[in-house]
Amino acid sequence: MNPIPADPTLSGKPARAKQPAKAPAAAVSGANAGDSTVSTIASSAPAPAPPVISSSPLATPTLTAGVASVTHLTEKLAEYMTAADLKKVKEAYRFSDEMHLGQVRKSGEPYISHPIAVAEICADWKLDAQAIMAALLHDVMEDQDVKKDELIERFGAPVANLVDGLSKLEKIEFQSQIEAQAENFRKMLLAMASDVRVILIKLADRLHNMRTMEVMAPAKKARISSETMEVYVPIAHRLGLNNIYRELQDLSFSHLYPMRYRTLGKAVKAARGNRREVVKKILESVKNTLAMAEIEAEVYGREKTLYGIYKKMRSKHLSFSQVLDVYGFRVVVDSFPNCYVALGTLHSLYKPMPGKFKDYIAIRKLNGYQSLHTTLIGPYGTPVEFQIRTQEMHRTAESGVAAHWLYKNGDANMSDLQQRTHAWLQSLLDIQQQTGDSAEFLEHVKVDLFPDSVYVFTPKSKIIALPRGATPIDFAYSIHTGIGDHTVSVTINNEPASLRTELRNGDIVEIVTDSSSRPSPTWLSFVRTGKARSAIRHHLRTINLPESITLGQQLLAQALSSLGMQSDLEEHLIERLLNESSAKSMDELHADIGIGKRMAALVARHIFGLRGGESASAPVDHNSAAELDPVTICGSEGVSVQLAPCCLPIPGDSIIGQLRRDQGLLVHTFDCTLAKRQKAKEPDRWIAVKWGTELNRRFDSRIKLLINNEKGILARVAAEIGESDANIIYVGMDEDKEHVLHQLRFTIQVKDRVHLAGLLRNVRRVAGVNRILRERS
């Protein structure tokens, strides 16, 4: 996972200090750049509400394009707020203005212009008084050291909680900048889980910052834009805030690749003239046809955003002209049935392209989006894309969860979209309870923010939405953690299937469980959802805790020995170590080492530094593993120590161990090609291991035979393997094109390398066996 970049403040701020009080200003000028409606190619009627805050895809972002004043904000709020609520908002404005007195942005504007602009964006969504107050106050705790208790006393606990959820944790010391940033996002997302207004205000804050970022240094603009594209854009999409989603994408694109943005913008502007005649012809035909069918509808053209054009060119390897050859139109009708009537009417006007119809009304997207999508062959043989929806669907498509804003108690008062959003936010709390640290929490959440989804069915026809690439294990955990933990097999469309199978749209999935079954560490290699990943890791940490502690003790003792220290530490040293490592006990520290969450060499170096030795931050020699005393492996340690399936080591093989995060120790043969590649990438995660002397189990090994295609050969080989005191657990066969020779593959269980060598000699003597060898990987 790429580290999350810093969440920088976009102001040139003085040192934090309480500002002297002053009389509140009546109005303060500021920047609210890019506040315009989405441009369209042509229109037969104005685009339907809601308020659009998206900047034009063709406009180059500028520093200022208008004035953000408290008067303008007040006018917006007066349209839907009571006088009492408006009075509270003004009080919050006066307090924020007082706290930010003397503070300016990088552009030289008074800093108060930023909170006002954020509040205006929230007002476009018609958020309530508490949210608008929090938008005006969102920086006072972080920048001016205002205490939460003071906000509670002045404005009430709900407003204070919102501001606290938006504030960063700059006063807490973290082990690294990455950890600090992960913790900031964790706090924000958990606050959002209890109150979605937190993320709405945060998105408004980020949108205004992105609109007014021209004065920043190029490197800083790129860093902030990368963070926006990686975290905030997916969140906006997940909540159905498509206006914000599209504008943040375009703004990030303009700062990350300014030359490409300007070049595409000029090309689109030049192409408009060439397209005008075709667009006009299509619009007239569609409007006349719908009117003849007595369907009341608004029809208008829609342009792709510059980032949408760029992404399609890159992903599908298309030229600019190929992307622009597809014309897009939106049809907004007055009722749900007329969506399908309009679809049939359009299909009678132009021929539909096979496989290009999607019904997102019957099965809506995860973020609540609903529309009919169809692609037709228009005049001159050009593809024409249509989106057909109602006014209500259009409001949801543009403003997502903010389109149906309600603050009422009880699920009965929530719209379907709000219930879906509520369920996703609750899943954040589930992930938090099962997650070890902030970085891991953020990793799991980001996995769930992928916009592409597949829709599958339970045996009772309930629709479950999952990320693209999800497996039956993800499906099981999405229903209930207990079902996921006890999964043993699956049937897809009434046919048995592997737990690794990628699910497809329309699959009917049935999970088979067993109360004695437990999650396997190998599941982590193919699950896709954050909930499944966090639940599996939580199980591996808790159920296998004693094994992990024992392994961690061995690894730490080995690392300390290499530095000339004993593993028995003094009480005062243990206390300092636990304080500085954020571990609650030595058992927890040892368990973290055993599952690969912490590196034994780094912990040992830190202990050496605490004892007055060289710096704990001194570089670790990655080649020192061979010089340390190896960790002894008996093969019966449980899931905290596993034998790599790629090379299947057995006693007698030279082996090496790989510490994988939250999965314990994986043992490879020393000459395993996969191990060599991974060791080159992460050399600090490899340690020396050796076989123990008490080995009371058998080990899997693979062998391959080249045999003549003759009667009874398989029976003779199987009999010889049995007489050699080995057990067969798998057999497979591949035939050559001439049907003369066959390849037989066996997975067998043997005691050690000597036992395997004897078996190979015995099988080689069987008539019809031309060659036999052990498969290494």
PDB file of N, CA, C and O in Angstrom, residues 559-586:
ATOM      1  N   ALA A 559      17.635 -12.270  17.687  1.00  0.00           N
ATOM      2  CA  ALA A 559      18.128 -10.961  17.286  1.00  0.00           C
ATOM      3  C   ALA A 559      18.961 -10.308  18.383  1.00  0.00           C
ATOM      4  O   ALA A 559      19.986  -9.666  18.110  1.00  0.00           O
ATOM      5  N   LEU A 560      18.532 -10.466  19.646  1.00  0.00           N
ATOM      6  CA  LEU A 560      19.306  -9.900  20.760  1.00  0.00           C
ATOM      7  C   LEU A 560      20.657 -10.585  20.894  1.00  0.00           C
ATOM      8  O   LEU A 560      21.678  -9.951  21.173  1.00  0.00           O
ATOM      9  N   SER A 561      20.670 -11.914  20.663  1.00  0.00           N
ATOM     10  CA  SER A 561      21.923 -12.662  20.747  1.00  0.00           C
ATOM     11  C   SER A 561      22.940 -12.165  19.726  1.00  0.00           C
ATOM     12  O   SER A 561      24.137 -12.092  20.002  1.00  0.00           O
ATOM     13  N   SER A 562      22.443 -11.773  18.543  1.00  0.00           N
ATOM     14  CA  SER A 562      23.359 -11.281  17.518  1.00  0.00           C
ATOM     15  C   SER A 562      24.006  -9.967  17.916  1.00  0.00           C
ATOM     16  O   SER A 562      25.062  -9.599  17.398  1.00  0.00           O
ATOM     17  N   LEU A 563      23.374  -9.231  18.863  1.00  0.00           N
ATOM     18  CA  LEU A 563      23.933  -7.967  19.355  1.00  0.00           C
ATOM     19  C   LEU A 563      24.650  -8.143  20.682  1.00  0.00           C
ATOM     20  O   LEU A 563      25.019  -7.160  21.335  1.00  0.00           O
ATOM     21  N   GLY A 564      24.842  -9.407  21.101  1.00  0.00           N
ATOM     22  CA  GLY A 564      25.581  -9.684  22.329  1.00  0.00           C
ATOM     23  C   GLY A 564      24.777  -9.443  23.585  1.00  0.00           C
ATOM     24  O   GLY A 564      25.347  -9.165  24.641  1.00  0.00           O
ATOM     25  N   MET A 565      23.435  -9.552  23.508  1.00  0.00           N
ATOM     26  CA  MET A 565      22.585  -9.309  24.680  1.00  0.00           C
ATOM     27  C   MET A 565      21.776 -10.555  25.013  1.00  0.00           C
ATOM     28  O   MET A 565      21.476 -11.377  24.149  1.00  0.00           O
ATOM     29  N   GLN A 566      21.419 -10.663  26.302  1.00  0.00           N
ATOM     30  CA  GLN A 566      20.554 -11.743  26.750  1.00  0.00           C
ATOM     31  C   GLN A 566      19.091 -11.353  26.531  1.00  0.00           C
ATOM     32  O   GLN A 566      18.747 -10.177  26.446  1.00  0.00           O
ATOM     33  N   SER A 567      18.196 -12.350  26.442  1.00  0.00           N
ATOM     34  CA  SER A 567      16.784 -12.080  26.215  1.00  0.00           C
ATOM     35  C   SER A 567      16.059 -11.663  27.489  1.00  0.00           C
ATOM     36  O   SER A 567      14.933 -11.156  27.430  1.00  0.00           O
ATOM     37  N   ASP A 568      16.683 -11.879  28.668  1.00  0.00           N
ATOM     38  CA  ASP A 568      16.074 -11.454  29.929  1.00  0.00           C
ATOM     39  C   ASP A 568      16.340  -9.969  30.120  1.00  0.00           C
ATOM     40  O   ASP A 568      17.496  -9.555  30.330  1.00  0.00           O
ATOM     41  N   LEU A 569      15.277  -9.161  30.064  1.00  0.00           N
ATOM     42  CA  LEU A 569      15.417  -7.716  30.147  1.00  0.00           C
ATOM     43  C   LEU A 569      15.033  -7.214  31.534  1.00  0.00           C
ATOM     44  O   LEU A 569      14.154  -7.781  32.191  1.00  0.00           O
ATOM     45  N   GLU A 570      15.699  -6.142  31.976  1.00  0.00           N
ATOM     46  CA  GLU A 570      15.392  -5.535  33.263  1.00  0.00           C
ATOM     47  C   GLU A 570      14.018  -4.868  33.221  1.00  0.00           C
ATOM     48  O   GLU A 570      13.530  -4.481  32.167  1.00  0.00           O
ATOM     49  N   GLU A 571      13.386  -4.726  34.423  1.00  0.00           N
ATOM     50  CA  GLU A 571      12.045  -4.170  34.508  1.00  0.00           C
ATOM     51  C   GLU A 571      11.963  -2.756  33.931  1.00  0.00           C
ATOM     52  O   GLU A 571      11.035  -2.422  33.193  1.00  0.00           O
ATOM     53  N   HIS A 572      12.951  -1.911  34.275  1.00  0.00           N
ATOM     54  CA  HIS A 572      12.895  -0.533  33.799  1.00  0.00           C
ATOM     55  C   HIS A 572      13.051  -0.467  32.276  1.00  0.00           C
ATOM     56  O   HIS A 572      12.481   0.392  31.603  1.00  0.00           O
ATOM     57  N   LEU A 573      13.831  -1.418  31.725  1.00  0.00           N
ATOM     58  CA  LEU A 573      14.021  -1.458  30.274  1.00  0.00           C
ATOM     59  C   LEU A 573      12.734  -1.903  29.578  1.00  0.00           C
ATOM     60  O   LEU A 573      12.361  -1.361  28.523  1.00  0.00           O
ATOM     61  N   ILE A 574      12.039  -2.888  30.177  1.00  0.00           N
ATOM     62  CA  ILE A 574      10.767  -3.355  29.617  1.00  0.00           C
ATOM     63  C   ILE A 574       9.744  -2.227  29.621  1.00  0.00           C
ATOM     64  O   ILE A 574       9.011  -2.017  28.639  1.00  0.00           O
ATOM     65  N   GLU A 575       9.705  -1.456  30.721  1.00  0.00           N
ATOM     66  CA  GLU A 575       8.745  -0.364  30.827  1.00  0.00           C
ATOM     67  C   GLU A 575       8.990   0.693  29.749  1.00  0.00           C
ATOM     68  O   GLU A 575       8.054   1.160  29.086  1.00  0.00           O
ATOM     69  N   ARG A 576      10.256   1.063  29.546  1.00  0.00           N
ATOM     70  CA  ARG A 576      10.580   2.054  28.505  1.00  0.00           C
ATOM     71  C   ARG A 576      10.268   1.515  27.112  1.00  0.00           C
ATOM     72  O   ARG A 576       9.738   2.222  26.260  1.00  0.00           O
ATOM     73  N   LEU A 577      10.577   0.236  26.892  1.00  0.00           N
ATOM     74  CA  LEU A 577      10.336  -0.382  25.593  1.00  0.00           C
ATOM     75  C   LEU A 577       8.849  -0.393  25.265  1.00  0.00           C
ATOM     76  O   LEU A 577       8.444  -0.054  24.140  1.00  0.00           O
ATOM     77  N   LEU A 578       7.996  -0.763  26.237  1.00  0.00           N
ATOM     78  CA  LEU A 578       6.562  -0.817  25.998  1.00  0.00           C
ATOM     79  C   LEU A 578       5.992   0.582  25.755  1.00  0.00           C
ATOM     80  O   LEU A 578       5.127   0.775  24.895  1.00  0.00           O
ATOM     81  N   ASN A 579       6.483   1.575  26.491  1.00  0.00           N
ATOM     82  CA  ASN A 579       6.000   2.948  26.309  1.00  0.00           C
ATOM     83  C   ASN A 579       6.324   3.462  24.911  1.00  0.00           C
ATOM     84  O   ASN A 579       5.500   4.110  24.260  1.00  0.00           O
ATOM     85  N   GLU A 580       7.525   3.176  24.439  1.00  0.00           N
ATOM     86  CA  GLU A 580       7.969   3.714  23.161  1.00  0.00           C
ATOM     87  C   GLU A 580       7.477   2.897  21.967  1.00  0.00           C
ATOM     88  O   GLU A 580       7.508   3.376  20.838  1.00  0.00           O
ATOM     89  N   SER A 581       7.038   1.673  22.218  1.00  0.00           N
ATOM     90  CA  SER A 581       6.558   0.821  21.118  1.00  0.00           C
ATOM     91  C   SER A 581       5.038   0.764  21.044  1.00  0.00           C
ATOM     92  O   SER A 581       4.486   0.118  20.154  1.00  0.00           O
ATOM     93  N   SER A 582       4.353   1.406  22.025  1.00  0.00           N
ATOM     94  CA  SER A 582       2.888   1.429  22.066  1.00  0.00           C
ATOM     95  C   SER A 582       2.286   0.053  22.306  1.00  0.00           C
ATOM     96  O   SER A 582       1.106  -0.159  22.027  1.00  0.00           O
ATOM     97  N   ALA A 583       3.072  -0.897  22.802  1.00  0.00           N
ATOM     98  CA  ALA A 583       2.552  -2.228  23.141  1.00  0.00           C
ATOM     99  C   ALA A 583       2.110  -2.233  24.603  1.00  0.00           C
ATOM    100  O   ALA A 583       2.696  -1.547  25.444  1.00  0.00           O
ATOM    101  N   LYS A 584       1.070  -3.012  24.915  1.00  0.00           N
ATOM    102  CA  LYS A 584       0.550  -3.040  26.276  1.00  0.00           C
ATOM    103  C   LYS A 584       1.310  -4.014  27.169  1.00  0.00           C
ATOM    104  O   LYS A 584       1.299  -3.880  28.390  1.00  0.00           O
ATOM    105  N   SER A 585       1.936  -5.016  26.581  1.00  0.00           N
ATOM    106  CA  SER A 585       2.673  -6.008  27.352  1.00  0.00           C
ATOM    107  C   SER A 585       3.733  -6.638  26.465  1.00  0.00           C
ATOM    108  O   SER A 585       3.710  -6.482  25.243  1.00  0.00           O
ATOM    109  N   MET A 586       4.653  -7.370  27.095  1.00  0.00           N
ATOM    110  CA  MET A 586       5.684  -8.062  26.320  1.00  0.00           C
ATOM    111  C   MET A 586       5.065  -9.176  25.485  1.00  0.00           C
ATOM    112  O   MET A 586       5.554  -9.478  24.394  1.00  0.00           O
TER     113      MET A 586
END
